[in-house]
Short mmCIF file of N, CA and C and ligand atoms in Angstrom, two decimals:
data_model
loop_
_atom_site.label_atom_id
_atom_site.label_comp_id
_atom_site.label_asym_id
_atom_site.label_seq_id
_atom_site.Cartn_x
_atom_site.Cartn_y
_atom_site.Cartn_z
N UNK A 1 98.75 119.82 95.34
CA UNK A 1 97.36 119.27 94.38
C UNK A 1 96.62 118.06 94.76
N UNK A 2 95.03 118.01 94.37
CA UNK A 2 94.57 116.56 95.07
C UNK A 2 94.63 115.54 93.76
N UNK A 3 94.61 116.21 92.33
CA UNK A 3 94.47 115.23 91.30
C UNK A 3 95.64 114.33 91.63
N UNK A 4 95.07 113.40 91.21
CA UNK A 4 95.84 111.64 90.90
C UNK A 4 96.38 111.55 89.77
N UNK A 5 97.66 110.86 89.68
CA UNK A 5 97.73 110.47 88.43
C UNK A 5 96.53 109.53 87.51
N UNK A 6 96.11 108.90 88.16
CA UNK A 6 95.14 107.97 87.72
C UNK A 6 93.83 108.93 87.17
N UNK A 7 93.84 109.83 87.87
CA UNK A 7 92.38 110.98 87.02
C UNK A 7 93.26 112.15 85.94
N UNK A 8 94.20 112.00 86.13
CA UNK A 8 94.76 113.21 85.09
C UNK A 8 95.05 112.25 84.05
N UNK A 9 95.08 110.66 83.88
CA UNK A 9 95.37 109.85 83.15
C UNK A 9 93.41 109.61 82.26
N UNK A 10 92.94 109.58 83.15
CA UNK A 10 91.79 109.05 82.67
C UNK A 10 91.44 110.18 82.09
N UNK A 11 91.32 111.31 81.97
CA UNK A 11 90.60 112.38 81.14
C UNK A 11 91.88 112.56 80.17
N UNK A 12 93.06 112.52 80.15
CA UNK A 12 94.06 112.18 78.85
C UNK A 12 93.62 111.53 77.77
N UNK A 13 92.93 110.08 78.43
CA UNK A 13 92.57 109.06 77.45
C UNK A 13 91.23 109.56 77.07
N UNK A 14 90.49 109.78 77.79
CA UNK A 14 89.14 110.58 77.17
C UNK A 14 89.07 111.42 75.83
N UNK A 15 89.85 112.38 75.90
CA UNK A 15 90.43 113.17 74.83
C UNK A 15 91.30 113.01 73.61
N UNK A 16 92.25 111.65 73.90
CA UNK A 16 92.78 111.35 73.46
C UNK A 16 92.94 109.94 72.78
N UNK A 17 93.18 109.46 71.88
CA UNK A 17 93.11 108.15 71.52
C UNK A 17 94.51 107.36 70.26
N UNK A 18 94.76 108.59 70.12
CA UNK A 18 96.16 108.26 69.21
C UNK A 18 97.35 107.79 70.46
N UNK A 19 97.77 106.42 69.97
CA UNK A 19 99.10 106.24 70.85
C UNK A 19 100.56 107.02 70.34
N UNK A 20 100.61 107.79 69.26
CA UNK A 20 101.88 108.84 69.05
C UNK A 20 101.23 110.09 70.29
N UNK A 21 100.32 110.08 70.83
CA UNK A 21 100.05 111.08 71.32
C UNK A 21 100.43 110.94 73.05
N UNK A 22 99.74 109.81 72.84
CA UNK A 22 100.04 109.53 74.27
C UNK A 22 101.66 109.44 75.01
N UNK A 23 102.30 108.91 73.50
CA UNK A 23 103.75 108.92 73.94
C UNK A 23 104.57 109.89 73.93
N UNK A 24 103.42 110.82 73.35
CA UNK A 24 104.11 112.23 73.45
C UNK A 24 104.29 112.89 74.81
N UNK A 25 102.67 112.48 75.34
CA UNK A 25 102.27 112.95 76.55
C UNK A 25 103.36 112.42 78.01
N UNK A 26 103.37 110.93 77.61
CA UNK A 26 104.53 110.64 78.60
C UNK A 26 105.85 110.89 78.83
N UNK A 27 105.97 111.02 77.59
CA UNK A 27 107.65 111.60 77.37
C UNK A 27 107.62 113.26 78.10
N UNK A 28 106.64 113.94 77.49
CA UNK A 28 106.59 115.20 78.21
C UNK A 28 106.90 114.92 79.73
N UNK A 29 105.95 114.06 80.46
CA UNK A 29 105.33 113.96 81.29
C UNK A 29 106.80 113.61 82.67
N UNK A 30 107.55 112.56 81.63
CA UNK A 30 108.83 112.40 82.26
C UNK A 30 109.87 113.15 82.79
N UNK A 31 110.30 114.10 81.37
CA UNK A 31 111.09 115.02 81.40
C UNK A 31 110.77 116.53 82.63
N UNK A 32 109.58 116.59 82.43
CA UNK A 32 108.90 117.59 83.69
C UNK A 32 109.11 116.74 84.94
N UNK A 33 108.80 115.55 85.45
CA UNK A 33 109.35 114.96 86.36
C UNK A 33 110.61 114.85 86.98
N UNK A 34 111.78 114.52 85.56
CA UNK A 34 112.79 114.67 86.07
C UNK A 34 113.66 115.97 86.36
N UNK A 35 112.88 117.09 85.79
CA UNK A 35 113.16 118.23 86.07
C UNK A 35 113.17 119.04 87.39
N UNK A 36 111.81 118.32 87.63
CA UNK A 36 111.39 118.83 89.18
C UNK A 36 111.97 118.54 90.18
N UNK A 37 112.35 116.60 90.09
CA UNK A 37 113.48 115.79 90.63
C UNK A 37 114.87 117.21 90.84
N UNK A 38 115.39 117.31 90.20
CA UNK A 38 116.50 118.06 90.20
C UNK A 38 116.27 119.37 90.49
N UNK A 39 115.42 119.90 90.75
CA UNK A 39 115.41 121.35 91.44
C UNK A 39 114.41 121.15 92.49
N UNK A 40 114.44 120.28 93.29
CA UNK A 40 113.46 120.34 94.49
C UNK A 40 112.24 120.66 94.19
N UNK A 41 111.93 120.72 93.19
CA UNK A 41 110.43 121.08 93.39
C UNK A 41 109.70 119.97 93.13
N UNK A 42 108.09 119.84 92.74
CA UNK A 42 107.03 119.09 93.05
C UNK A 42 107.07 117.91 91.68
N UNK A 43 107.67 116.90 91.75
CA UNK A 43 107.86 116.12 90.58
C UNK A 43 106.15 115.11 89.91
N UNK A 44 104.85 115.59 91.52
CA UNK A 44 103.67 114.98 90.80
C UNK A 44 103.16 116.38 90.24
N UNK A 45 103.36 117.29 91.24
CA UNK A 45 102.48 118.23 89.91
C UNK A 45 103.09 118.87 87.99
N UNK A 46 104.26 118.88 88.45
CA UNK A 46 104.88 119.06 86.80
C UNK A 46 104.49 118.28 85.83
N UNK A 47 104.73 116.84 86.59
CA UNK A 47 104.53 115.51 86.07
C UNK A 47 103.32 115.42 85.64
N UNK A 48 101.88 115.85 86.24
CA UNK A 48 100.59 116.12 85.82
C UNK A 48 100.52 116.57 84.82
N UNK A 49 101.30 118.19 84.77
CA UNK A 49 100.83 119.46 84.19
C UNK A 49 101.90 119.25 82.30
N UNK A 50 102.74 118.15 82.64
CA UNK A 50 103.37 116.98 81.38
C UNK A 50 102.59 116.51 80.97
N UNK A 51 101.75 115.60 81.28
CA UNK A 51 100.82 114.72 80.73
C UNK A 51 99.67 115.14 80.12
N UNK A 52 98.97 116.31 80.63
CA UNK A 52 97.93 117.12 80.14
C UNK A 52 98.15 117.97 79.19
N UNK A 53 99.41 118.43 79.18
CA UNK A 53 99.67 119.60 78.61
C UNK A 53 99.13 119.77 77.39
N UNK A 54 98.69 119.03 76.30
CA UNK A 54 98.25 118.84 74.99
C UNK A 54 96.70 118.21 74.92
N UNK A 55 95.92 118.23 76.10
CA UNK A 55 94.86 117.65 76.29
C UNK A 55 93.24 117.84 75.17
N UNK A 56 93.86 119.30 74.75
CA UNK A 56 92.87 119.66 73.43
C UNK A 56 93.76 119.38 72.27
N UNK A 57 94.41 118.73 72.35
CA UNK A 57 95.18 119.45 70.83
C UNK A 57 94.32 118.10 69.55
N UNK A 58 94.08 116.76 70.33
CA UNK A 58 93.52 115.67 69.46
C UNK A 58 92.06 116.03 68.78
N UNK A 59 90.98 116.21 69.92
CA UNK A 59 90.00 116.51 69.64
C UNK A 59 89.20 118.21 68.89
N UNK A 60 90.67 119.04 69.69
CA UNK A 60 90.22 120.47 68.81
C UNK A 60 91.56 121.61 69.01
N UNK A 61 91.96 120.69 67.77
CA UNK A 61 93.11 121.20 67.14
C UNK A 61 93.31 123.23 66.77
N UNK A 62 91.62 123.18 66.18
CA UNK A 62 91.56 124.61 66.22
C UNK A 62 91.70 125.26 67.04
N UNK A 63 91.35 124.71 68.61
CA UNK A 63 91.22 125.67 69.90
C UNK A 63 92.39 125.55 71.03
N UNK A 64 93.54 124.77 70.48
CA UNK A 64 94.37 124.52 71.20
C UNK A 64 95.02 125.65 71.69
N UNK A 65 95.19 124.93 73.35
CA UNK A 65 95.19 126.04 74.43
C UNK A 65 94.37 126.93 75.06
N UNK A 66 93.49 126.51 74.40
CA UNK A 66 91.44 127.63 74.83
C UNK A 66 90.93 126.60 75.35
N UNK A 67 90.92 125.49 74.36
CA UNK A 67 89.69 124.48 75.19
C UNK A 67 90.27 123.86 76.17
N UNK A 68 91.41 124.13 76.61
CA UNK A 68 91.57 123.54 77.67
C UNK A 68 91.27 123.43 79.01
N UNK A 69 90.94 124.73 79.40
CA UNK A 69 90.62 125.05 80.39
C UNK A 69 88.95 124.45 80.43
N UNK A 70 88.26 124.33 80.02
CA UNK A 70 87.35 123.70 79.80
C UNK A 70 87.03 122.32 80.36
N UNK A 71 87.92 121.64 79.77
CA UNK A 71 88.11 120.57 79.80
C UNK A 71 88.76 119.68 81.05
N UNK A 72 89.94 120.48 81.18
CA UNK A 72 90.45 120.49 82.78
C UNK A 72 89.39 120.97 83.79
N UNK A 73 88.31 121.86 84.06
CA UNK A 73 87.35 122.00 84.61
C UNK A 73 86.80 120.41 84.83
N UNK A 74 87.00 119.61 84.52
CA UNK A 74 86.21 118.22 84.52
C UNK A 74 86.84 117.33 85.74
N UNK A 75 88.11 118.65 85.74
CA UNK A 75 88.92 116.74 86.95
C UNK A 75 89.28 118.13 88.32
N UNK A 76 88.73 119.62 88.28
CA UNK A 76 88.50 120.38 88.95
C UNK A 76 90.36 121.29 89.10
N UNK A 77 90.99 120.90 88.25
CA UNK A 77 91.99 121.52 88.13
C UNK A 77 92.09 122.99 88.58
N UNK A 78 93.65 123.13 89.40
CA UNK A 78 93.85 124.46 90.27
C UNK A 78 94.38 125.36 89.15
N UNK A 79 94.01 126.63 89.11
CA UNK A 79 95.05 127.82 88.10
C UNK A 79 95.63 127.66 88.01
N UNK A 80 96.75 127.33 88.91
CA UNK A 80 98.15 126.81 88.64
C UNK A 80 98.65 126.11 87.47
N UNK A 81 97.83 124.95 87.57
CA UNK A 81 97.78 124.04 86.26
C UNK A 81 97.12 124.46 85.06
N UNK A 82 96.06 124.91 85.17
CA UNK A 82 95.91 125.48 84.22
C UNK A 82 96.14 126.28 83.21
N UNK A 83 96.96 127.02 84.04
CA UNK A 83 97.94 128.54 83.76
C UNK A 83 99.10 127.90 82.57
N UNK A 84 99.44 126.78 83.42
CA UNK A 84 100.79 126.50 83.06
C UNK A 84 100.62 125.67 81.08
N UNK A 85 99.58 125.26 81.90
CA UNK A 85 99.08 124.17 80.92
C UNK A 85 98.84 125.24 79.16
N UNK A 86 97.93 126.01 79.34
CA UNK A 86 97.81 127.26 78.22
C UNK A 86 99.23 127.59 78.04
N UNK A 87 99.47 127.94 79.06
CA UNK A 87 100.91 129.21 78.64
C UNK A 87 102.30 127.77 77.46
N UNK A 88 102.24 126.93 77.62
CA UNK A 88 102.90 125.75 76.53
C UNK A 88 102.49 126.69 74.92
N UNK A 89 101.66 127.15 74.56
CA UNK A 89 101.03 127.56 73.34
C UNK A 89 101.79 128.71 72.79
N UNK A 90 102.26 129.82 73.68
CA UNK A 90 102.43 131.32 74.15
C UNK A 90 103.29 131.88 72.60
N UNK A 91 102.65 132.54 72.33
CA UNK A 91 103.33 133.08 70.77
C UNK A 91 102.48 132.24 69.69
N UNK A 92 101.97 130.81 70.11
CA UNK A 92 101.76 130.51 68.56
C UNK A 92 100.11 130.65 68.63
N UNK A 93 99.76 129.95 69.51
CA UNK A 93 98.27 129.43 69.87
C UNK A 93 97.49 130.10 71.28
N UNK A 94 98.40 131.11 72.04
CA UNK A 94 98.18 131.29 73.12
C UNK A 94 98.54 132.81 73.44
N UNK A 95 97.50 133.45 74.38
CA UNK A 95 98.63 134.60 74.92
C UNK A 95 99.27 134.50 75.80
N UNK A 96 98.99 133.62 76.93
CA UNK A 96 99.43 133.04 78.03
C UNK A 96 101.10 132.79 78.20
N UNK A 97 101.60 133.80 78.67
CA UNK A 97 102.84 133.70 78.92
C UNK A 97 103.44 132.86 79.80
N UNK A 98 104.42 132.19 79.62
CA UNK A 98 104.89 131.41 81.06
C UNK A 98 105.56 132.06 81.71
N UNK A 99 104.93 132.30 82.97
CA UNK A 99 106.09 132.92 83.62
C UNK A 99 106.55 131.88 85.17
N UNK A 100 106.17 131.39 85.39
CA UNK A 100 106.80 130.15 86.54
C UNK A 100 107.97 129.29 85.84
N UNK A 101 108.95 129.24 86.65
CA UNK A 101 109.81 128.60 85.96
C UNK A 101 109.60 127.04 85.52
N UNK A 102 108.16 126.23 85.99
CA UNK A 102 107.36 125.48 85.68
C UNK A 102 107.09 125.29 84.22
N UNK A 103 106.31 126.48 83.98
CA UNK A 103 106.02 126.90 83.06
C UNK A 103 107.06 127.57 81.64
N UNK A 104 107.69 127.56 82.25
CA UNK A 104 109.00 128.13 81.08
C UNK A 104 109.50 126.57 80.73
N UNK A 105 110.14 125.47 81.85
CA UNK A 105 110.21 124.28 81.44
C UNK A 105 109.27 123.64 80.39
N UNK A 106 108.20 123.76 80.51
CA UNK A 106 107.14 122.82 79.54
C UNK A 106 107.63 123.21 78.55
N UNK A 107 107.66 124.54 78.21
CA UNK A 107 107.67 125.40 76.80
C UNK A 107 108.42 124.77 76.18
N UNK A 108 109.63 124.83 76.89
CA UNK A 108 110.89 124.55 76.40
C UNK A 108 111.40 123.42 75.94
N UNK A 109 110.45 122.28 76.51
CA UNK A 109 110.67 120.44 76.28
C UNK A 109 109.61 119.76 75.58
N UNK A 110 108.80 120.75 75.07
CA UNK A 110 107.60 120.30 74.56
C UNK A 110 108.13 119.56 73.51
N UNK A 111 108.94 121.04 72.67
CA UNK A 111 109.40 120.11 71.01
C UNK A 111 110.78 119.18 70.99
N UNK A 112 111.56 119.79 71.90
CA UNK A 112 112.86 119.05 72.17
C UNK A 112 112.46 117.41 72.83
N UNK A 113 111.71 116.63 73.18
CA UNK A 113 111.15 115.24 73.10
C UNK A 113 110.84 115.11 71.77
N UNK A 114 110.20 115.89 70.92
CA UNK A 114 110.07 115.35 69.41
C UNK A 114 111.54 114.69 68.83
N UNK A 115 112.29 115.85 69.03
CA UNK A 115 113.94 115.74 68.64
C UNK A 115 114.28 114.43 68.81
N UNK A 116 114.59 114.34 70.08
CA UNK A 116 114.94 113.60 70.62
C UNK A 116 114.26 111.75 70.33
N UNK A 117 113.22 111.95 70.42
CA UNK A 117 112.35 110.64 69.97
C UNK A 117 112.84 110.33 68.08
N UNK A 118 112.50 111.51 67.36
CA UNK A 118 112.98 111.27 66.29
C UNK A 118 114.56 110.72 66.18
N UNK A 119 115.58 111.39 66.50
CA UNK A 119 116.48 110.59 67.01
C UNK A 119 116.65 109.25 66.94
N UNK A 120 116.19 109.07 68.52
CA UNK A 120 116.37 107.49 69.08
C UNK A 120 116.01 106.51 67.53
N UNK A 121 114.88 106.93 67.48
CA UNK A 121 114.49 105.69 66.01
C UNK A 121 115.44 106.05 65.01
N UNK A 122 116.31 106.65 64.74
CA UNK A 122 117.20 106.04 63.87
C UNK A 122 118.01 105.23 64.06
N UNK A 123 118.08 105.11 65.39
CA UNK A 123 119.06 104.41 66.36
C UNK A 123 118.60 102.80 66.42
N UNK A 124 119.51 101.86 66.38
CA UNK A 124 119.32 100.65 66.19
C UNK A 124 119.27 99.91 68.49
N UNK A 125 120.50 100.98 68.86
CA UNK A 125 119.58 100.97 70.29
C UNK A 125 118.83 101.98 70.97
N UNK A 126 118.06 102.98 70.17
CA UNK A 126 117.29 103.69 70.25
C UNK A 126 117.55 104.70 71.30
N UNK A 127 116.62 104.65 72.59
CA UNK A 127 117.42 105.83 73.54
C UNK A 127 118.13 105.31 74.58
N UNK A 128 118.92 103.69 73.85
CA UNK A 128 120.26 103.41 74.98
C UNK A 128 121.29 104.28 74.93
N UNK A 129 121.99 104.68 75.86
CA UNK A 129 123.24 105.77 75.29
C UNK A 129 123.47 106.65 74.31
N UNK A 130 121.98 107.41 74.26
CA UNK A 130 122.04 108.28 73.55
C UNK A 130 122.91 109.41 74.32
N UNK A 131 122.94 110.24 73.38
CA UNK A 131 123.81 111.38 73.74
C UNK A 131 123.54 112.74 73.31
N UNK A 132 124.02 113.68 74.42
CA UNK A 132 123.42 115.28 73.74
C UNK A 132 124.28 115.31 72.53
N UNK A 133 125.60 114.61 72.66
CA UNK A 133 126.14 115.02 70.73
C UNK A 133 125.47 114.48 69.81
N UNK A 134 124.69 113.50 70.16
CA UNK A 134 123.86 112.50 68.82
C UNK A 134 122.73 113.72 69.02
N UNK A 135 122.42 113.95 69.93
CA UNK A 135 121.21 115.22 69.42
C UNK A 135 121.49 116.47 68.92
N UNK A 136 122.63 116.98 69.38
CA UNK A 136 123.35 118.61 68.84
C UNK A 136 123.92 118.06 67.25
N UNK A 137 123.82 117.18 66.95
CA UNK A 137 123.87 117.02 65.62
C UNK A 137 122.95 116.96 64.64
N UNK A 138 121.60 116.08 65.20
CA UNK A 138 120.46 116.33 64.35
C UNK A 138 119.91 117.43 64.66
N UNK A 139 120.52 118.52 65.51
CA UNK A 139 119.76 119.20 65.65
C UNK A 139 120.02 120.57 64.24
N UNK A 140 121.21 120.46 64.41
CA UNK A 140 121.75 121.01 63.01
C UNK A 140 121.01 120.62 62.00
N UNK A 141 121.08 119.22 61.35
CA UNK A 141 120.59 118.97 60.73
C UNK A 141 118.88 119.22 60.15
N UNK A 142 118.87 120.89 59.83
CA UNK A 142 117.55 121.24 59.83
C UNK A 142 116.29 120.21 58.63
N UNK A 143 117.16 119.78 57.71
CA UNK A 143 115.81 118.77 57.26
C UNK A 143 115.40 117.81 58.10
N UNK A 144 116.09 116.93 58.89
CA UNK A 144 115.69 115.87 59.78
C UNK A 144 114.38 116.50 60.85
N UNK A 145 113.49 115.93 60.96
CA UNK A 145 112.36 116.32 62.35
C UNK A 145 112.20 118.02 61.92
N UNK A 146 111.89 117.81 60.46
CA UNK A 146 111.74 119.70 59.88
C UNK A 146 110.50 120.17 61.15
N UNK A 147 109.80 119.37 61.14
CA UNK A 147 108.53 119.85 62.68
C UNK A 147 109.01 120.62 63.24
N UNK A 148 110.13 120.22 64.35
CA UNK A 148 110.90 120.57 65.65
C UNK A 148 110.87 122.07 65.18
N UNK A 149 110.41 122.97 66.25
CA UNK A 149 110.55 123.95 65.92
C UNK A 149 111.68 124.51 66.72
N UNK A 150 112.74 124.46 66.48
CA UNK A 150 114.50 124.46 67.18
C UNK A 150 114.07 125.98 67.62
N UNK A 151 114.28 127.16 67.03
CA UNK A 151 113.97 128.23 67.49
C UNK A 151 112.79 128.68 68.86
N UNK A 152 111.88 127.82 68.81
CA UNK A 152 111.05 127.66 69.87
C UNK A 152 111.58 127.26 71.19
N UNK A 153 111.88 125.92 71.09
CA UNK A 153 113.11 125.97 71.93
C UNK A 153 113.90 126.68 72.31
N UNK A 154 115.01 126.75 71.40
CA UNK A 154 115.74 128.39 71.75
C UNK A 154 115.46 129.70 72.73
N UNK A 155 114.25 129.78 71.94
CA UNK A 155 113.71 130.65 73.31
C UNK A 155 113.72 130.33 74.78
N UNK A 156 112.68 129.21 74.39
CA UNK A 156 113.49 128.47 75.72
C UNK A 156 113.62 128.58 76.91
N UNK A 157 115.37 128.09 76.42
CA UNK A 157 116.42 127.76 76.69
C UNK A 157 116.60 129.52 77.27
N UNK A 158 116.52 130.55 76.86
CA UNK A 158 116.67 132.11 76.51
C UNK A 158 116.08 132.46 77.77
N UNK A 159 114.55 132.03 78.05
CA UNK A 159 113.73 132.49 78.89
C UNK A 159 114.15 131.66 80.24
N UNK A 160 114.76 130.78 80.61
CA UNK A 160 115.37 129.86 81.69
C UNK A 160 116.64 130.08 82.03
N UNK A 161 117.11 131.15 80.98
CA UNK A 161 118.92 130.85 81.63
C UNK A 161 119.66 130.05 81.65
N UNK A 162 119.07 128.90 81.13
CA UNK A 162 119.57 127.23 80.79
C UNK A 162 120.71 127.18 79.56
N UNK A 163 121.61 126.52 79.86
CA UNK A 163 122.61 126.07 78.75
C UNK A 163 121.97 125.02 77.91
N UNK A 164 121.54 124.41 76.73
CA UNK A 164 120.87 123.88 75.90
C UNK A 164 121.35 122.17 76.44
N UNK A 165 122.87 122.66 75.77
CA UNK A 165 123.47 120.78 76.40
C UNK A 165 122.38 120.22 77.80
N UNK A 166 122.27 121.09 78.88
CA UNK A 166 121.84 120.66 79.62
C UNK A 166 120.50 120.46 79.95
N UNK A 167 120.22 121.09 78.92
CA UNK A 167 118.52 120.84 78.73
C UNK A 167 118.01 120.04 78.15
N UNK A 168 119.12 119.40 77.02
CA UNK A 168 118.90 118.10 76.54
C UNK A 168 119.21 116.62 77.35
N UNK A 169 120.28 117.17 77.85
CA UNK A 169 120.53 115.72 79.03
C UNK A 169 119.30 115.51 79.60
N UNK A 170 118.92 116.61 80.56
CA UNK A 170 117.49 116.56 81.39
C UNK A 170 116.57 115.76 80.72
N UNK A 171 116.02 115.87 79.31
CA UNK A 171 115.65 115.70 78.33
C UNK A 171 115.53 114.01 77.95
N UNK A 172 117.07 113.77 78.20
CA UNK A 172 117.13 112.48 77.58
C UNK A 172 116.92 111.70 79.17
N UNK A 173 117.25 112.33 80.05
CA UNK A 173 117.09 111.58 81.34
C UNK A 173 116.31 111.28 81.48
N UNK A 174 115.58 111.73 81.33
CA UNK A 174 113.55 111.65 81.90
C UNK A 174 113.06 110.60 80.51
N UNK A 175 113.53 110.86 79.58
CA UNK A 175 112.62 109.59 78.08
C UNK A 175 112.83 108.65 78.79
N UNK A 176 114.36 108.42 79.09
CA UNK A 176 115.22 107.31 79.53
C UNK A 176 114.23 106.62 80.17
N UNK A 177 113.96 107.00 81.59
CA UNK A 177 112.97 106.48 82.46
C UNK A 177 112.11 105.52 82.06
N UNK A 178 110.90 106.21 80.93
CA UNK A 178 109.75 105.34 80.09
C UNK A 178 110.08 105.27 78.80
N UNK A 179 111.44 104.87 78.66
CA UNK A 179 111.52 104.49 76.97
C UNK A 179 111.12 102.76 77.06
N UNK A 180 111.25 102.00 77.67
CA UNK A 180 110.53 100.91 77.30
C UNK A 180 108.63 101.57 76.75
N UNK A 181 108.32 101.89 77.69
CA UNK A 181 107.03 102.30 77.92
C UNK A 181 106.85 103.00 75.86
N UNK A 182 107.47 103.77 75.83
CA UNK A 182 107.27 104.58 74.53
C UNK A 182 107.80 103.73 73.11
N UNK A 183 108.41 102.85 73.67
CA UNK A 183 108.85 101.78 72.58
C UNK A 183 110.24 102.41 72.07
N UNK A 184 110.78 103.07 73.22
CA UNK A 184 112.22 103.39 72.52
C UNK A 184 113.42 102.72 73.27
N UNK A 185 113.16 101.69 73.98
CA UNK A 185 114.37 100.95 74.40
C UNK A 185 114.56 99.30 73.74
N UNK A 186 115.47 99.03 73.23
CA UNK A 186 116.45 97.92 72.43
C UNK A 186 115.59 96.67 73.46
N UNK A 187 115.21 95.87 72.40
CA UNK A 187 114.52 94.28 72.57
C UNK A 187 116.00 93.58 73.01
N UNK A 188 115.87 92.97 74.45
CA UNK A 188 116.87 92.81 75.21
C UNK A 188 117.05 91.53 74.11
N UNK A 189 118.32 91.21 73.93
CA UNK A 189 118.92 89.62 73.27
C UNK A 189 118.66 88.40 74.73
N UNK A 190 117.80 87.25 74.07
CA UNK A 190 118.09 86.05 74.88
C UNK A 190 119.12 85.45 75.31
FE1 FE2 B 201 103.03 119.13 73.45
#
């Protein structure tokens, strides 16, 4: 793929001004990269799909996943990237079904990054040392981060044929790599 990360980030910044959305995009990018690296796939391509997946969300919420192709055309995004991005809203705002492994991963981890972020924010050590167990505990507490669609994550895990714990672990691993940029790493004591 010819798109560079700088191009992708430029497009993201053009259509997204909110810091929390930027952090969300960085989280999903990092997790996508980690999944790709662990599975012998292309981390650059997977990362860009993660970074751009919500490209149309801030300015075109009513057309989420449907406005995206037009915006992505500005950087000549290949069909494969457009399809992946449109499919992440399958069943909610999009009829495009996740087909490829990469698309299923994106579909699954999008919401999960929200639960990991919310859990990390409750801990003084933030992402540092966060465990699958601590996420699962919060998973069961349905009133905690109630906006996180746990059913959708389970559905995605089913599509992937993967154990939820394994998916959570890779999500933690990916987000930990960018935790300082996300404001999710403890200040080091001097
Ligand atoms: Fe998202």
